Structures are given as C-alpha cells and as structure tokens.
PDB file of C-alpha atoms in Angstrom:
ATOM      1  CA  UNK V   1       6.548  11.868  -7.619  1.00  0.00           C
ATOM      2  CA  UNK V   2       3.298  12.294  -5.666  1.00  0.00           C
ATOM      3  CA  UNK V   3       2.186  15.212  -7.829  1.00  0.00           C
ATOM      4  CA  UNK V   4       1.683  12.870 -10.798  1.00  0.00           C
ATOM      5  CA  UNK V   5      -1.263  11.210  -9.046  1.00  0.00           C
ATOM      6  CA  UNK V   6      -4.394  13.269  -8.706  1.00  0.00           C
ATOM      7  CA  UNK V   7      -7.629  12.354  -7.025  1.00  0.00           C
ATOM      8  CA  UNK V   8      -9.523  11.819 -10.272  1.00  0.00           C
ATOM      9  CA  UNK V   9      -6.983   9.514 -11.922  1.00  0.00           C
ATOM     10  CA  UNK V  10      -7.658   6.431  -9.835  1.00  0.00           C
ATOM     11  CA  UNK V  11     -11.022   4.890  -9.035  1.00  0.00           C
ATOM     12  CA  UNK V  12     -11.766   4.467  -5.357  1.00  0.00           C
ATOM     13  CA  UNK V  13     -11.532   0.948  -4.003  1.00  0.00           C
ATOM     14  CA  UNK V  14      -9.398  -0.800  -6.637  1.00  0.00           C
ATOM     15  CA  UNK V  15      -6.326  -2.465  -5.117  1.00  0.00           C
ATOM     16  CA  UNK V  16      -4.953  -3.500  -8.534  1.00  0.00           C
ATOM     17  CA  UNK V  17      -4.721   0.113  -9.684  1.00  0.00           C
ATOM     18  CA  UNK V  18      -3.061   1.103  -6.420  1.00  0.00           C
ATOM     19  CA  UNK V  19      -0.588  -1.761  -6.892  1.00  0.00           C
ATOM     20  CA  UNK V  20       0.255  -0.498 -10.389  1.00  0.00           C
ATOM     21  CA  UNK V  21       0.899   3.020  -9.081  1.00  0.00           C
ATOM     22  CA  UNK V  22       3.164   1.793  -6.279  1.00  0.00           C
ATOM     23  CA  UNK V  23       5.014  -0.612  -8.571  1.00  0.00           C
ATOM     24  CA  UNK V  24       5.717   2.193 -11.061  1.00  0.00           C
ATOM     25  CA  UNK V  25       7.247   4.349  -8.339  1.00  0.00           C
ATOM     26  CA  UNK V  26       9.165   1.626  -6.485  1.00  0.00           C
ATOM     27  CA  UNK V  27      12.909   1.225  -6.830  1.00  0.00           C
ATOM     28  CA  UNK V  28      13.266  -2.513  -7.473  1.00  0.00           C
ATOM     29  CA  UNK V  29      16.848  -3.452  -8.225  1.00  0.00           C
ATOM     30  CA  UNK V  30      17.240  -6.687  -6.268  1.00  0.00           C
ATOM     31  CA  UNK V  31      14.883  -9.620  -5.627  1.00  0.00           C
ATOM     32  CA  UNK V  32      14.508  -8.745  -1.953  1.00  0.00           C
ATOM     33  CA  UNK V  33      13.009  -5.380  -2.899  1.00  0.00           C
ATOM     34  CA  UNK V  34      10.457  -7.128  -5.108  1.00  0.00           C
ATOM     35  CA  UNK V  35       9.580  -9.398  -2.190  1.00  0.00           C
ATOM     36  CA  UNK V  36       9.101  -6.437   0.154  1.00  0.00           C
ATOM     37  CA  UNK V  37       6.882  -4.710  -2.399  1.00  0.00           C
ATOM     38  CA  UNK V  38       4.838  -7.910  -2.695  1.00  0.00           C
ATOM     39  CA  UNK V  39       4.322  -7.864   1.089  1.00  0.00           C
ATOM     40  CA  UNK V  40       3.160  -4.234   0.923  1.00  0.00           C
ATOM     41  CA  UNK V  41       0.757  -4.989  -1.925  1.00  0.00           C
ATOM     42  CA  UNK V  42      -0.673  -8.045  -0.140  1.00  0.00           C
ATOM     43  CA  UNK V  43      -1.238  -5.960   2.984  1.00  0.00           C
ATOM     44  CA  UNK V  44      -3.071  -3.361   0.888  1.00  0.00           C
ATOM     45  CA  UNK V  45      -5.212  -6.068  -0.677  1.00  0.00           C
ATOM     46  CA  UNK V  46      -6.008  -7.552   2.742  1.00  0.00           C
ATOM     47  CA  UNK V  47      -6.833  -4.133   4.148  1.00  0.00           C
ATOM     48  CA  UNK V  48      -9.248  -3.348   1.334  1.00  0.00           C
ATOM     49  CA  UNK V  49     -10.996  -6.746   1.355  1.00  0.00           C
ATOM     50  CA  UNK V  50     -14.160  -6.190   3.394  1.00  0.00           C
ATOM     51  CA  UNK V  51     -15.486  -9.752   3.268  1.00  0.00           C
ATOM     52  CA  UNK V  52     -16.378 -11.227   6.673  1.00  0.00           C
ATOM     53  CA  UNK V  53     -13.993 -14.156   6.199  1.00  0.00           C
ATOM     54  CA  UNK V  54     -11.068 -11.712   5.863  1.00  0.00           C
ATOM     55  CA  UNK V  55     -11.589 -10.027   9.226  1.00  0.00           C
ATOM     56  CA  UNK V  56      -8.400 -11.450  10.769  1.00  0.00           C
ATOM     57  CA  UNK V  57      -6.198 -10.542   7.781  1.00  0.00           C
ATOM     58  CA  UNK V  58      -7.704  -7.050   7.634  1.00  0.00           C
ATOM     59  CA  UNK V  59      -6.866  -6.534  11.316  1.00  0.00           C
ATOM     60  CA  UNK V  60      -3.301  -7.776  10.781  1.00  0.00           C
ATOM     61  CA  UNK V  61      -2.892  -5.468   7.762  1.00  0.00           C
ATOM     62  CA  UNK V  62      -4.159  -2.502   9.790  1.00  0.00           C
ATOM     63  CA  UNK V  63      -1.601  -3.357  12.485  1.00  0.00           C
ATOM     64  CA  UNK V  64       1.131  -3.553   9.813  1.00  0.00           C
ATOM     65  CA  UNK V  65       0.292  -0.099   8.426  1.00  0.00           C
ATOM     66  CA  UNK V  66       0.228   1.515  11.865  1.00  0.00           C
ATOM     67  CA  UNK V  67       3.539  -0.037  12.949  1.00  0.00           C
ATOM     68  CA  UNK V  68       7.165   0.620  12.184  1.00  0.00           C
ATOM     69  CA  UNK V  69       7.532  -2.366   9.822  1.00  0.00           C
ATOM     70  CA  UNK V  70       5.511  -0.492   7.185  1.00  0.00           C
ATOM     71  CA  UNK V  71       8.067   2.330   7.129  1.00  0.00           C
ATOM     72  CA  UNK V  72      10.939  -0.153   6.811  1.00  0.00           C
ATOM     73  CA  UNK V  73       9.295  -1.977   3.899  1.00  0.00           C
ATOM     74  CA  UNK V  74       8.575   1.303   2.087  1.00  0.00           C
ATOM     75  CA  UNK V  75      12.135   2.519   2.599  1.00  0.00           C
ATOM     76  CA  UNK V  76      13.545  -0.726   1.261  1.00  0.00           C
ATOM     77  CA  UNK V  77      11.418  -0.365  -1.892  1.00  0.00           C
ATOM     78  CA  UNK V  78      12.350   3.276  -2.418  1.00  0.00           C
ATOM     79  CA  UNK V  79       8.839   4.483  -1.596  1.00  0.00           C
ATOM     80  CA  UNK V  80       8.058   7.396   0.671  1.00  0.00           C
ATOM     81  CA  UNK V  81       5.878   5.965   3.492  1.00  0.00           C
ATOM     82  CA  UNK V  82       3.932   9.220   3.849  1.00  0.00           C
ATOM     83  CA  UNK V  83       3.162   9.231   0.124  1.00  0.00           C
ATOM     84  CA  UNK V  84       2.028   5.589   0.239  1.00  0.00           C
ATOM     85  CA  UNK V  85      -0.231   6.365   3.203  1.00  0.00           C
ATOM     86  CA  UNK V  86      -1.598   9.380   1.331  1.00  0.00           C
ATOM     87  CA  UNK V  87      -2.417   7.143  -1.663  1.00  0.00           C
ATOM     88  CA  UNK V  88      -4.212   4.729   0.653  1.00  0.00           C
ATOM     89  CA  UNK V  89      -6.204   7.491   2.309  1.00  0.00           C
ATOM     90  CA  UNK V  90      -7.228   9.178  -0.937  1.00  0.00           C
ATOM     91  CA  UNK V  91      -7.827   6.252  -3.253  1.00  0.00           C
ATOM     92  CA  UNK V  92      -8.511   3.252  -1.060  1.00  0.00           C
ATOM     93  CA  UNK V  93     -10.999   4.924   1.266  1.00  0.00           C
ATOM     94  CA  UNK V  94      -8.826   4.330   4.300  1.00  0.00           C
ATOM     95  CA  UNK V  95      -9.128   7.667   6.010  1.00  0.00           C
ATOM     96  CA  UNK V  96      -8.883   6.028   9.442  1.00  0.00           C
ATOM     97  CA  UNK V  97      -5.210   5.078   8.945  1.00  0.00           C
TER      98      UNK V  97
END
C-alpha cells in the first residue's frame, strides 16, 4: 500500500491531495468509518493551516496526532497509523511529528 506513493507524486503542502490519498486507501464500509476519516482529514487540515488565527486548532491537531486517539481513528478506518504519519512527514512538511 505505502509503496504506491513516492516522494515525487504529491506536492508538498497540499492537504487536499493528502486527503485523496488517505481516502483511496481507507476501508470505509459503514458511516462511522467515514466520520472517523473526516475527523482525521480535518485534523490534517488544521495541522497544515499556518495562519495566525488557527493557532489553537493547530495545537489541538498536534496533540491529536501525538496521542492514542490518532491510532484508534486510523485503525477504525483501515489505515496503518505509521503509514499515515509517514505520509504527513514526507508530503505535509511535518517532520516534527
């Protein structure tokens, strides 16, 4: 799954492209899984938004990705949490996570 994504295939800093990649690889059979994916994608969007007015949401997203809830949400969507974190580090410029 992770081998299909290489460093040159996704422009750095585009949360919509990252959302498309994660949506393609997610296992979404029931509405609750779609909801959990939506939470993950919103957290990614908040984390990547560097505007000053988003400082609080960015901090909350960072806390989400460093906590155990992130792993639960990924598992529920059929996504490997390590792979998702690797995507964020490589393509979202979030090496600090």
